[in-house]
Short mmCIF file of C-alpha atoms and ligand atoms in Angstrom, two decimals:
data_model
loop_
_atom_site.label_atom_id
_atom_site.label_comp_id
_atom_site.label_asym_id
_atom_site.label_seq_id
_atom_site.Cartn_x
_atom_site.Cartn_y
_atom_site.Cartn_z
CA UNK A 261 36.07 -54.73 -105.27
CA UNK A 262 33.92 -54.37 -101.75
CA UNK A 263 32.69 -50.51 -100.97
CA UNK A 264 32.83 -50.35 -97.02
CA UNK A 265 33.09 -46.81 -96.62
CA UNK A 266 32.34 -43.67 -98.82
CA UNK A 267 35.98 -42.85 -99.29
CA UNK A 268 36.63 -44.83 -102.50
CA UNK A 269 35.42 -42.90 -105.08
CA UNK A 270 34.39 -44.18 -108.89
CA UNK A 271 36.65 -42.04 -111.34
CA UNK A 272 35.78 -43.86 -114.50
CA UNK A 273 37.38 -46.85 -116.67
CA UNK A 274 40.80 -48.05 -118.13
CA UNK A 275 40.99 -50.00 -121.11
CA UNK A 276 43.10 -53.08 -121.17
CA UNK A 277 44.15 -54.22 -124.81
CA UNK A 278 45.01 -58.17 -124.90
CA UNK A 279 47.22 -59.90 -126.96
CA UNK A 280 44.36 -61.65 -128.85
CA UNK A 281 43.30 -58.08 -129.90
CA UNK A 282 40.30 -58.11 -127.70
CA UNK A 283 39.84 -54.76 -125.10
CA UNK A 284 38.32 -55.02 -121.88
CA UNK A 285 36.99 -51.83 -119.88
CA UNK A 286 38.04 -51.95 -115.82
CA UNK A 287 36.72 -49.50 -113.49
CA UNK A 288 38.92 -47.33 -111.66
CA UNK A 289 38.70 -46.09 -108.10
CA UNK A 290 40.17 -43.42 -106.43
CA UNK A 291 41.00 -43.47 -102.40
CA UNK A 292 40.67 -40.51 -100.00
CA UNK A 293 44.58 -39.50 -100.61
CA UNK A 294 44.15 -39.55 -104.10
CA UNK A 295 45.64 -42.87 -105.05
CA UNK A 296 44.19 -44.74 -108.22
CA UNK A 297 43.50 -48.37 -108.68
CA UNK A 298 42.40 -50.43 -111.38
CA UNK A 299 39.16 -52.76 -110.46
CA UNK A 300 40.36 -56.27 -111.82
CA UNK A 301 38.13 -58.33 -109.82
CA UNK A 302 36.32 -59.10 -113.01
CA UNK A 303 38.81 -59.17 -115.23
CA UNK A 304 38.99 -63.08 -115.42
CA UNK A 305 35.36 -63.88 -115.70
CA UNK A 306 35.10 -61.53 -119.07
CA UNK A 307 38.67 -62.53 -120.59
CA UNK A 308 39.92 -65.46 -118.43
CA UNK A 309 43.64 -63.38 -117.92
CA UNK A 310 44.38 -62.90 -114.38
CA UNK A 311 46.71 -60.44 -113.12
CA UNK A 312 50.22 -61.25 -112.27
CA UNK A 313 52.11 -59.61 -109.87
CA UNK A 314 54.60 -62.13 -107.53
CA UNK A 315 55.37 -60.54 -104.25
CA UNK A 316 52.18 -58.40 -104.42
CA UNK A 317 54.48 -55.24 -104.47
CA UNK A 318 51.08 -54.13 -106.82
CA UNK A 319 48.18 -55.36 -105.54
CA UNK A 320 45.92 -53.28 -103.14
CA UNK A 321 44.27 -56.61 -101.46
CA UNK A 322 41.56 -54.42 -99.53
CA UNK A 323 40.43 -50.83 -98.60
CA UNK A 324 41.47 -49.58 -95.19
CA UNK A 325 40.78 -46.52 -93.54
CA UNK A 326 43.35 -47.58 -90.90
CA UNK A 327 47.02 -46.54 -92.20
CA UNK A 328 48.06 -44.24 -95.13
CA UNK A 329 52.03 -44.37 -96.16
CA UNK A 330 53.25 -42.16 -98.70
CA UNK A 331 56.42 -44.46 -99.52
CA UNK A 332 57.58 -41.59 -101.88
CA UNK A 333 57.32 -38.55 -99.29
CA UNK A 334 57.78 -40.36 -96.29
CA UNK A 335 54.53 -40.10 -94.99
CA UNK A 336 53.14 -42.33 -92.45
CA UNK A 337 49.80 -41.38 -90.68
CA UNK A 338 47.44 -43.35 -88.32
CA UNK A 339 43.71 -42.81 -88.64
CA UNK A 340 44.96 -39.28 -90.62
CA UNK A 341 47.30 -38.27 -87.89
CA UNK A 342 50.79 -37.95 -88.25
CA UNK A 343 53.16 -40.43 -86.54
CA UNK A 344 55.53 -37.60 -85.71
CA UNK A 345 52.67 -36.12 -83.47
CA UNK A 346 51.60 -39.25 -82.13
CA UNK A 347 55.26 -40.49 -81.13
CA UNK A 348 55.62 -37.34 -79.14
CA UNK A 349 52.02 -36.38 -77.68
CA UNK A 350 50.49 -39.67 -77.38
CA UNK A 351 50.66 -42.68 -75.09
CA UNK A 352 50.55 -46.32 -76.48
CA UNK A 353 47.15 -47.25 -75.16
CA UNK A 354 45.99 -44.06 -76.84
CA UNK A 355 47.28 -45.11 -80.54
CA UNK A 356 46.11 -48.68 -79.74
CA UNK A 357 42.05 -47.18 -79.30
CA UNK A 358 42.80 -44.55 -82.19
CA UNK A 359 43.74 -47.96 -84.50
CA UNK A 360 41.29 -50.01 -83.40
CA UNK A 361 38.14 -47.78 -83.04
CA UNK A 362 38.66 -45.17 -85.30
CA UNK A 363 38.85 -42.20 -83.21
CA UNK A 364 41.33 -40.20 -80.51
CA UNK A 365 39.44 -41.56 -77.07
CA UNK A 366 38.33 -38.95 -74.59
CA UNK A 367 39.42 -39.06 -71.22
CA UNK A 368 36.51 -41.70 -70.07
CA UNK A 369 36.98 -43.89 -73.33
CA UNK A 370 40.61 -44.16 -72.49
CA UNK A 371 39.93 -44.82 -68.74
CA UNK A 372 37.54 -47.74 -69.54
CA UNK A 373 39.50 -49.33 -71.82
CA UNK A 374 42.74 -48.91 -70.10
CA UNK A 375 40.54 -50.99 -66.84
CA UNK A 376 39.60 -53.28 -69.44
CA UNK A 377 43.16 -54.37 -70.43
CA UNK A 378 44.48 -54.21 -66.85
CA UNK A 379 41.88 -56.59 -65.71
CA UNK A 380 42.92 -59.38 -68.52
CA UNK A 381 46.40 -59.10 -67.31
CA UNK A 382 46.76 -62.46 -65.59
CA UNK A 383 47.34 -65.66 -67.72
CA UNK A 384 45.36 -69.03 -66.68
CA UNK A 385 47.35 -70.52 -64.14
CA UNK A 386 47.55 -74.05 -66.77
CA UNK A 387 49.06 -71.77 -69.30
CA UNK A 388 52.43 -71.07 -66.93
CA UNK A 389 53.06 -74.83 -67.11
CA UNK A 390 53.55 -74.54 -70.91
CA UNK A 391 56.59 -72.54 -70.01
CA UNK A 392 58.06 -75.86 -68.55
CA UNK A 393 57.74 -77.83 -71.78
CA UNK A 394 59.82 -75.40 -74.36
CA UNK A 395 63.69 -75.92 -74.02
CA UNK A 396 65.83 -72.73 -72.49
CA UNK A 397 66.96 -72.46 -75.89
CA UNK A 398 63.77 -71.43 -77.46
CA UNK A 399 63.29 -68.57 -79.36
CA UNK A 400 60.61 -66.41 -77.57
CA UNK A 401 58.89 -65.79 -80.53
CA UNK A 402 58.02 -69.74 -81.31
CA UNK A 403 56.54 -69.11 -77.18
CA UNK A 404 54.82 -66.14 -78.23
CA UNK A 405 53.01 -67.38 -81.28
CA UNK A 406 52.06 -70.71 -79.57
CA UNK A 407 50.75 -69.44 -76.64
CA UNK A 408 48.91 -66.70 -78.33
CA UNK A 409 47.02 -69.31 -80.30
CA UNK A 410 46.82 -71.13 -77.02
CA UNK A 411 44.67 -68.26 -75.98
CA UNK A 412 41.69 -69.49 -77.95
CA UNK A 413 41.32 -72.89 -75.90
CA UNK A 414 40.71 -70.74 -72.82
CA UNK A 415 38.01 -68.43 -74.44
CA UNK A 416 36.46 -70.59 -76.56
CA UNK A 417 34.03 -67.63 -77.25
CA UNK A 418 36.30 -66.38 -79.73
CA UNK A 419 35.49 -69.21 -82.13
CA UNK A 420 32.22 -67.88 -82.88
CA UNK A 421 33.82 -64.22 -83.92
CA UNK A 422 30.48 -63.09 -82.49
CA UNK A 423 30.44 -59.28 -82.43
CA UNK A 424 29.52 -59.16 -78.45
CA UNK A 425 32.55 -61.22 -77.48
CA UNK A 426 35.27 -59.24 -80.01
CA UNK A 427 35.87 -56.07 -77.43
CA UNK A 428 36.82 -58.48 -74.67
CA UNK A 429 38.64 -60.59 -77.17
CA UNK A 430 40.85 -57.71 -77.81
CA UNK A 431 41.39 -56.56 -74.55
CA UNK A 432 42.40 -60.22 -73.41
CA UNK A 433 45.17 -60.36 -76.37
CA UNK A 434 46.39 -56.80 -75.71
CA UNK A 435 46.78 -57.43 -72.18
CA UNK A 436 48.01 -61.18 -72.25
CA UNK A 437 50.23 -60.72 -75.11
CA UNK A 438 52.46 -58.48 -72.76
CA UNK A 439 52.09 -61.24 -69.52
CA UNK A 440 53.25 -64.00 -71.78
CA UNK A 441 55.98 -62.55 -73.65
CA UNK A 442 57.93 -61.48 -69.95
CA UNK A 443 57.23 -64.51 -68.85
CA UNK A 444 58.97 -66.31 -71.81
CA UNK A 445 61.70 -64.23 -70.86
CA UNK A 446 62.23 -64.83 -67.30
CA UNK A 447 61.44 -68.76 -68.22
CA UNK A 448 64.81 -68.47 -70.52
CA UNK A 449 66.84 -67.00 -68.04
CA UNK A 450 65.84 -69.13 -64.95
CA UNK A 451 63.58 -66.82 -63.07
CA UNK A 452 60.50 -66.78 -61.32
CA UNK A 453 57.26 -65.28 -63.32
CA UNK A 454 56.63 -62.13 -61.70
CA UNK A 455 53.13 -61.32 -62.18
CA UNK A 456 51.13 -58.34 -63.56
CA UNK A 457 50.56 -55.29 -61.48
CA UNK A 458 47.40 -53.70 -62.61
CA UNK A 459 48.28 -50.06 -60.81
CA UNK A 460 50.97 -49.69 -63.09
CA UNK A 461 50.55 -48.24 -66.99
CA UNK A 462 50.76 -50.59 -69.87
CA UNK A 463 54.53 -50.17 -70.40
CA UNK A 464 55.21 -50.02 -66.53
CA UNK A 465 53.65 -53.34 -66.13
CA UNK A 466 55.47 -54.97 -68.61
CA UNK A 467 59.07 -53.57 -67.95
CA UNK A 468 57.97 -54.34 -63.91
CA UNK A 469 57.12 -58.37 -65.26
CA UNK A 470 60.32 -58.42 -67.26
CA UNK A 471 62.84 -56.96 -65.05
CA UNK A 472 61.46 -57.04 -61.44
CA UNK A 473 62.76 -59.75 -59.10
CA UNK A 474 61.57 -60.95 -55.61
CA UNK A 475 64.87 -60.11 -54.00
CA UNK A 476 65.08 -56.54 -54.47
CA UNK A 477 62.71 -53.65 -54.73
CA UNK A 478 62.73 -52.68 -58.55
CA UNK A 479 61.76 -49.17 -59.62
CA UNK A 480 60.79 -48.18 -63.64
CA UNK A 481 62.99 -45.85 -64.97
CA UNK A 482 60.73 -43.25 -66.47
CA UNK A 483 63.17 -42.68 -69.28
CA UNK A 484 62.95 -46.15 -70.14
CA UNK A 485 59.62 -46.50 -70.03
CA UNK A 486 59.09 -43.06 -72.01
CA UNK A 487 61.33 -44.83 -74.95
CA UNK A 488 59.48 -47.95 -74.93
CA UNK A 489 56.28 -46.09 -75.34
CA UNK A 490 57.48 -44.23 -78.17
CA UNK A 491 58.91 -47.80 -80.06
CA UNK A 492 55.91 -49.15 -79.40
CA UNK A 493 54.16 -46.21 -81.03
CA UNK A 494 56.18 -46.30 -84.12
CA UNK A 495 55.52 -50.29 -84.69
CA UNK A 496 51.40 -50.20 -83.88
CA UNK A 497 50.52 -50.55 -87.72
CA UNK A 498 52.06 -50.38 -91.22
CA UNK A 499 48.92 -51.38 -93.38
CA UNK A 500 49.43 -54.20 -95.32
CA UNK A 501 52.85 -55.84 -94.05
CA UNK A 502 53.81 -59.45 -94.80
CA UNK A 503 52.52 -60.31 -91.06
CA UNK A 504 49.30 -58.08 -91.55
CA UNK A 505 48.42 -59.52 -94.69
CA UNK A 506 49.11 -62.91 -92.88
CA UNK A 507 46.76 -61.71 -90.21
CA UNK A 508 44.21 -60.82 -92.78
CA UNK A 509 44.62 -64.31 -94.77
CA UNK A 510 44.18 -66.54 -92.08
CA UNK A 511 41.18 -64.48 -90.72
CA UNK A 512 39.45 -64.33 -94.03
CA UNK A 513 38.94 -67.79 -93.31
CA UNK A 514 37.04 -66.94 -90.65
CA UNK A 515 39.56 -68.13 -88.08
CA UNK A 516 39.67 -66.45 -84.84
CA UNK A 517 41.17 -63.04 -83.71
CA UNK A 518 43.76 -65.06 -81.26
CA UNK A 519 44.66 -67.89 -84.10
CA UNK A 520 44.73 -65.05 -87.02
CA UNK A 521 47.56 -63.31 -85.01
CA UNK A 522 49.45 -65.99 -83.80
CA UNK A 523 49.54 -66.51 -87.51
CA UNK A 524 50.73 -62.75 -88.07
CA UNK A 525 53.50 -63.27 -85.24
CA UNK A 526 55.00 -66.45 -87.19
CA UNK A 527 55.18 -64.06 -90.34
CA UNK A 528 56.75 -61.13 -88.28
CA UNK A 529 59.43 -63.15 -86.79
CA UNK A 530 61.24 -63.17 -90.20
CA UNK A 531 64.62 -61.55 -91.01
CA UNK A 532 63.36 -59.67 -94.15
CA UNK A 533 60.27 -58.33 -91.86
CA UNK A 534 60.41 -57.87 -87.92
CA UNK A 535 63.19 -60.15 -87.19
CA UNK A 536 65.13 -57.46 -88.56
CA UNK A 537 65.70 -55.77 -85.40
CA UNK A 538 67.47 -59.01 -83.94
CA UNK A 539 69.46 -58.72 -87.31
CA UNK A 540 70.64 -55.35 -87.21
CA UNK A 541 72.04 -55.50 -83.77
CA UNK A 542 74.03 -58.96 -84.96
CA UNK A 543 75.15 -56.95 -88.15
CA UNK A 544 76.39 -53.89 -85.76
CA UNK A 545 78.11 -55.66 -83.18
CA UNK A 546 79.96 -58.02 -85.42
CA UNK A 547 81.60 -55.18 -87.56
CA UNK A 548 82.62 -53.40 -83.91
CA UNK A 549 84.03 -56.88 -82.94
CA UNK A 550 85.91 -56.74 -86.45
CA UNK A 551 87.62 -53.53 -85.51
CA UNK A 552 84.77 -51.37 -86.93
CA UNK A 553 85.35 -51.58 -90.82
CA UNK A 554 82.13 -49.98 -91.64
CA UNK A 555 83.82 -49.64 -95.24
CA UNK A 556 84.75 -53.20 -95.85
CA UNK A 557 81.35 -54.21 -94.69
CA UNK A 558 79.77 -52.00 -97.26
CA UNK A 559 81.77 -53.52 -99.74
CA UNK A 560 80.97 -57.19 -98.66
CA UNK A 561 76.98 -55.85 -99.17
CA UNK A 562 77.65 -54.57 -102.22
CA UNK A 563 79.45 -57.69 -103.66
CA UNK A 564 76.46 -59.40 -102.70
CA UNK A 565 78.48 -62.02 -100.94
CA UNK A 566 76.06 -64.66 -99.39
CA UNK A 567 74.09 -64.09 -96.62
CA UNK A 568 75.09 -60.47 -96.38
CA UNK A 569 72.74 -57.56 -96.43
CA UNK A 570 72.72 -54.19 -95.07
CA UNK A 571 70.00 -54.66 -92.48
CA UNK A 572 67.98 -52.55 -91.53
CA UNK A 573 68.21 -50.76 -95.02
CA UNK A 574 65.32 -50.96 -97.82
CA UNK A 575 61.87 -51.21 -97.70
CA UNK A 576 59.28 -52.09 -100.26
CA UNK A 577 57.19 -49.22 -99.83
CA UNK A 578 59.21 -46.72 -98.70
CA UNK A 579 61.61 -45.29 -101.44
CA UNK A 580 62.52 -41.98 -99.59
CA UNK A 581 63.26 -42.15 -96.22
CA UNK A 582 61.02 -44.10 -93.54
CA UNK A 583 59.83 -41.63 -91.01
CA UNK A 584 59.92 -43.87 -88.03
CA UNK A 585 63.74 -44.22 -89.03
CA UNK A 586 64.18 -40.34 -88.60
CA UNK A 587 62.26 -40.26 -84.97
CA UNK A 588 64.53 -43.10 -83.91
CA UNK A 589 67.29 -41.98 -85.10
CA UNK A 590 67.08 -38.94 -82.82
CA UNK A 591 65.93 -40.67 -80.05
CA UNK A 592 68.55 -43.57 -79.72
CA UNK A 593 71.23 -40.49 -79.07
CA UNK A 594 69.00 -38.87 -76.42
CA UNK A 595 67.73 -42.22 -74.57
CA UNK A 596 71.47 -43.42 -74.75
CA UNK A 597 72.55 -39.69 -73.25
CA UNK A 598 69.78 -40.21 -70.56
CA UNK A 599 70.92 -43.51 -69.60
CA UNK A 600 74.68 -42.70 -69.37
CA UNK A 601 75.31 -45.16 -71.64
CA UNK A 602 78.48 -45.67 -74.59
CA UNK A 603 77.58 -45.72 -78.06
CA UNK A 604 79.53 -47.91 -80.14
CA UNK A 605 76.75 -49.61 -81.85
CA UNK A 606 75.08 -46.05 -82.57
CA UNK A 607 78.44 -44.73 -83.88
CA UNK A 608 78.72 -47.88 -86.29
CA UNK A 609 74.75 -47.40 -86.96
CA UNK A 610 75.49 -43.41 -88.01
CA UNK A 611 78.99 -44.24 -90.02
CA UNK A 612 77.07 -47.07 -91.95
CA UNK A 613 73.95 -44.66 -92.77
CA UNK A 614 76.45 -41.93 -94.19
CA UNK A 615 78.38 -44.03 -96.04
CA UNK A 616 75.66 -45.98 -97.67
CA UNK A 617 73.59 -42.82 -98.43
CA UNK A 618 76.54 -41.40 -100.49
CA UNK A 619 77.08 -44.90 -102.42
CA UNK A 620 75.74 -45.65 -106.07
CA UNK A 621 74.55 -48.82 -104.87
CA UNK A 622 72.19 -47.50 -102.32
CA UNK A 623 71.38 -44.53 -104.36
CA UNK A 624 70.08 -46.29 -107.34
CA UNK A 625 68.47 -48.77 -105.53
CA UNK A 626 66.71 -46.04 -103.48
CA UNK A 627 67.71 -47.71 -100.10
CA UNK A 628 67.24 -46.06 -97.05
CA UNK A 629 67.25 -46.74 -93.34
CA UNK A 630 64.21 -48.45 -92.39
CA UNK A 631 62.54 -48.78 -88.59
CA UNK A 632 64.72 -51.56 -87.63
CA UNK A 633 67.85 -49.92 -88.34
CA UNK A 634 67.85 -47.65 -84.80
CA UNK A 635 64.87 -49.63 -82.69
CA UNK A 636 67.67 -52.19 -81.82
CA UNK A 637 70.19 -49.47 -79.84
CA UNK A 638 67.17 -48.10 -77.74
CA UNK A 639 65.54 -51.89 -76.88
CA UNK A 640 69.23 -52.83 -76.25
CA UNK A 641 69.91 -49.35 -74.38
CA UNK A 642 66.74 -50.02 -72.32
CA UNK A 643 67.87 -53.68 -71.28
CA UNK A 644 65.80 -55.71 -73.89
CA UNK A 645 67.78 -58.70 -74.65
CA UNK A 646 68.04 -59.21 -78.36
CA UNK A 647 66.29 -62.41 -78.83
CA UNK A 648 63.50 -60.55 -77.41
CA UNK A 649 63.64 -57.71 -79.90
CA UNK A 650 60.90 -59.21 -82.16
CA UNK A 651 58.85 -60.07 -79.56
CA UNK A 652 58.74 -56.28 -78.68
CA UNK A 653 57.86 -55.83 -82.26
CA UNK A 654 54.78 -57.89 -81.86
CA UNK A 655 53.57 -56.19 -78.48
CA UNK A 656 54.03 -52.89 -80.96
CA UNK A 657 52.23 -54.30 -83.99
CA UNK A 658 49.33 -56.18 -81.73
CA UNK A 659 46.79 -52.97 -82.00
CA UNK A 660 47.47 -52.65 -86.05
CA UNK A 661 46.83 -56.64 -86.42
CA UNK A 662 43.81 -56.27 -84.55
CA UNK A 663 42.68 -53.14 -86.08
CA UNK A 664 43.28 -54.67 -89.61
CA UNK A 665 41.55 -57.94 -88.63
CA UNK A 666 38.49 -56.22 -87.15
CA UNK A 667 38.29 -53.70 -90.01
CA UNK A 668 37.93 -56.88 -92.35
CA UNK A 669 35.44 -58.73 -90.26
CA UNK A 670 33.21 -55.05 -90.21
CA UNK A 671 33.21 -54.80 -93.86
CA UNK A 672 30.22 -56.49 -95.97
CA UNK A 673 30.67 -58.88 -97.98
CA UNK A 674 33.74 -60.55 -96.53
CA UNK A 675 35.10 -63.18 -98.84
CA UNK A 676 37.93 -66.06 -98.63
CA UNK A 677 41.58 -64.82 -99.49
CA UNK A 678 42.38 -66.79 -102.63
CA UNK A 679 45.23 -65.83 -104.89
CA UNK A 680 45.40 -67.29 -108.27
CA UNK A 681 48.64 -68.65 -109.76
CA UNK A 682 50.56 -68.88 -113.25
CA UNK A 683 50.83 -72.72 -113.52
CA UNK A 684 54.56 -73.73 -114.84
CA UNK A 685 54.54 -77.54 -114.30
CA UNK A 686 54.38 -80.37 -116.13
CA UNK A 687 51.61 -80.89 -118.97
CA UNK A 688 49.41 -84.54 -118.09
CA UNK A 689 51.49 -87.31 -118.42
CA UNK A 690 51.02 -90.86 -117.54
CA UNK A 691 51.68 -92.24 -113.56
CA UNK A 692 54.86 -95.18 -114.27
CA UNK A 693 54.36 -98.16 -111.59
CA UNK A 694 57.50 -98.33 -109.23
CA UNK A 695 58.67 -101.05 -110.54
CA UNK A 696 59.29 -99.55 -114.03
CA UNK A 697 60.72 -96.11 -113.19
N1 ACO B 178 71.40 -54.79 -98.17
C1 ACO B 178 71.86 -54.55 -99.48
N2 ACO B 178 71.11 -54.56 -100.57
C2 ACO B 178 69.79 -54.68 -100.87
C3 ACO B 178 69.06 -54.37 -99.50
C4 ACO B 178 69.76 -54.31 -98.25
N3 ACO B 178 68.93 -53.98 -97.00
N4 ACO B 178 67.71 -54.16 -99.54
C5 ACO B 178 67.66 -54.24 -101.14
N5 ACO B 178 68.97 -54.60 -101.84
C6 ACO B 178 69.06 -54.54 -103.32
C7 ACO B 178 68.50 -56.20 -103.63
O1 ACO B 178 69.84 -56.88 -103.50
C8 ACO B 178 68.15 -55.96 -104.90
O2 ACO B 178 69.27 -55.48 -105.75
P1 ACO B 178 69.29 -55.88 -107.30
O3 ACO B 178 68.24 -54.88 -107.92
O4 ACO B 178 70.70 -55.74 -107.61
O5 ACO B 178 68.83 -57.40 -107.24
C9 ACO B 178 67.22 -54.45 -104.55
O6 ACO B 178 68.35 -53.90 -103.72
C10 ACO B 178 66.03 -54.68 -104.73
O7 ACO B 178 65.72 -55.32 -103.22
P2 ACO B 178 64.32 -56.37 -103.15
O8 ACO B 178 64.63 -57.83 -102.39
O9 ACO B 178 64.05 -56.66 -104.64
O10 ACO B 178 63.52 -55.33 -102.84
P3 ACO B 178 61.99 -56.01 -101.79
O11 ACO B 178 61.19 -54.44 -101.76
O12 ACO B 178 61.47 -56.98 -102.27
O13 ACO B 178 62.64 -56.12 -100.01
C11 ACO B 178 63.23 -55.45 -98.18
C12 ACO B 178 62.42 -55.11 -99.30
C13 ACO B 178 62.69 -56.93 -97.86
C14 ACO B 178 62.98 -54.98 -96.76
C15 ACO B 178 64.87 -55.48 -98.26
O14 ACO B 178 65.44 -54.19 -98.64
C16 ACO B 178 65.65 -55.97 -97.19
O15 ACO B 178 66.17 -57.45 -97.62
N6 ACO B 178 65.92 -55.42 -96.18
C17 ACO B 178 66.97 -56.05 -95.18
C18 ACO B 178 66.20 -56.45 -94.19
C19 ACO B 178 65.33 -55.39 -93.39
O16 ACO B 178 65.62 -54.57 -93.03
N7 ACO B 178 64.00 -55.50 -93.32
C20 ACO B 178 62.88 -54.92 -92.52
C21 ACO B 178 62.26 -54.05 -93.27
S1 ACO B 178 61.00 -53.11 -92.54
C22 ACO B 178 60.10 -54.31 -91.76
O17 ACO B 178 59.65 -55.36 -92.07
C23 ACO B 178 59.58 -53.56 -90.47
#
């Protein structure tokens, strides 16, 4: 285990007795919040055994000082600050700075950071032509991941991963991801691109690129901007989840920042990860369309009908509540009220939650609403089309991916990530020529 900071503490040894009767002593470490880990890095060299942990549910793949989660207690902190406080008091760019550089920015640091991001808001004119190559029905996540990877062609200085270029590449990525996302939406509805306006804040600029049209004036609704700001903050990092681990996995081969993040976007797309926010709205709309039969739907989930899950419920780490879902639940009601919208999907979501939390199936499996359960209701209320929901998640998660990639690069002794396996295939056998099979 590489020691990258002084918060990991050696606290003795664990003794492991193997099937052959031999024992091995393994170092034990403690993190800054008291979580313990057995260091098995030398296990194979000393015993020929490997650790087996499909799905990595119990594997610490790195040290990290960025995000702390206690899934049993429902705690989430970025760099030590509780998510509840950041969601209420901070801006998305402030949180972005915090995650990437480790401290809350001073006024001048934040101004410099925001300016650097604004200056990078346009995309190369040639890249605009890429959008014409995609069918109108393309999922915007496929466009986003390939466009982000393509940025490495336009900024080849990223290929060296040299420290003097990292900050520029970070500002570019944070800025251009929102431009590419908004353009992919405009392309899908056949509207002209609305270029970035650097005088606007990050969130306002994104909303302007999404919803302004040349034919009439557009004013960003402050309630909408505030709601989106909060959603982005809540999604900004979540330690070693599937997409972040993907970013680290790809980055560990020393692939550049854009390529690593593009891979993370693909990982996020899946319905068991970031794609769940889209799946939740589709599920809620389906229940409304079928007359609002919540009990019937829950029964289908419990019967494990193929393809039927209570989307937005359950989490690998949270076995109590997901603090992000708690914030989003109360905010969704406020946003709908502020925008004067009706609440059929929110009503169904609340009913589903109420029924599920009292049901033995969900209780014994410790299944609670996760971040995706209520986020889609807010996204829909502020006018984001359903197929853009996961793109919004990607914009929000960008600071976390970048922070984790940077932390990995800044850690001395970076090694390529390379898990092992238990081989279960056939033993050595003789090759049979095709005419004899
Ligand atoms: N609805 C119904 N049953 C569920 C659900 C659910 N949402 N989630 C888990 N279960 C059941 C499983 O069927 C399994 O039951 P079993 O023991 O009878 O076989 C048990 O609970 C354990 O589930 P696993 O799938 O093994 O849990 P895992 O930790 O691997 O998966 C996951 C976590 C992927 C989030 C899962 O709960 C799920 O599919 N949820 C719905 C999709 C979702 O909301 N994803 C977003 C997660 S948050 C995020 O990525 C941003």
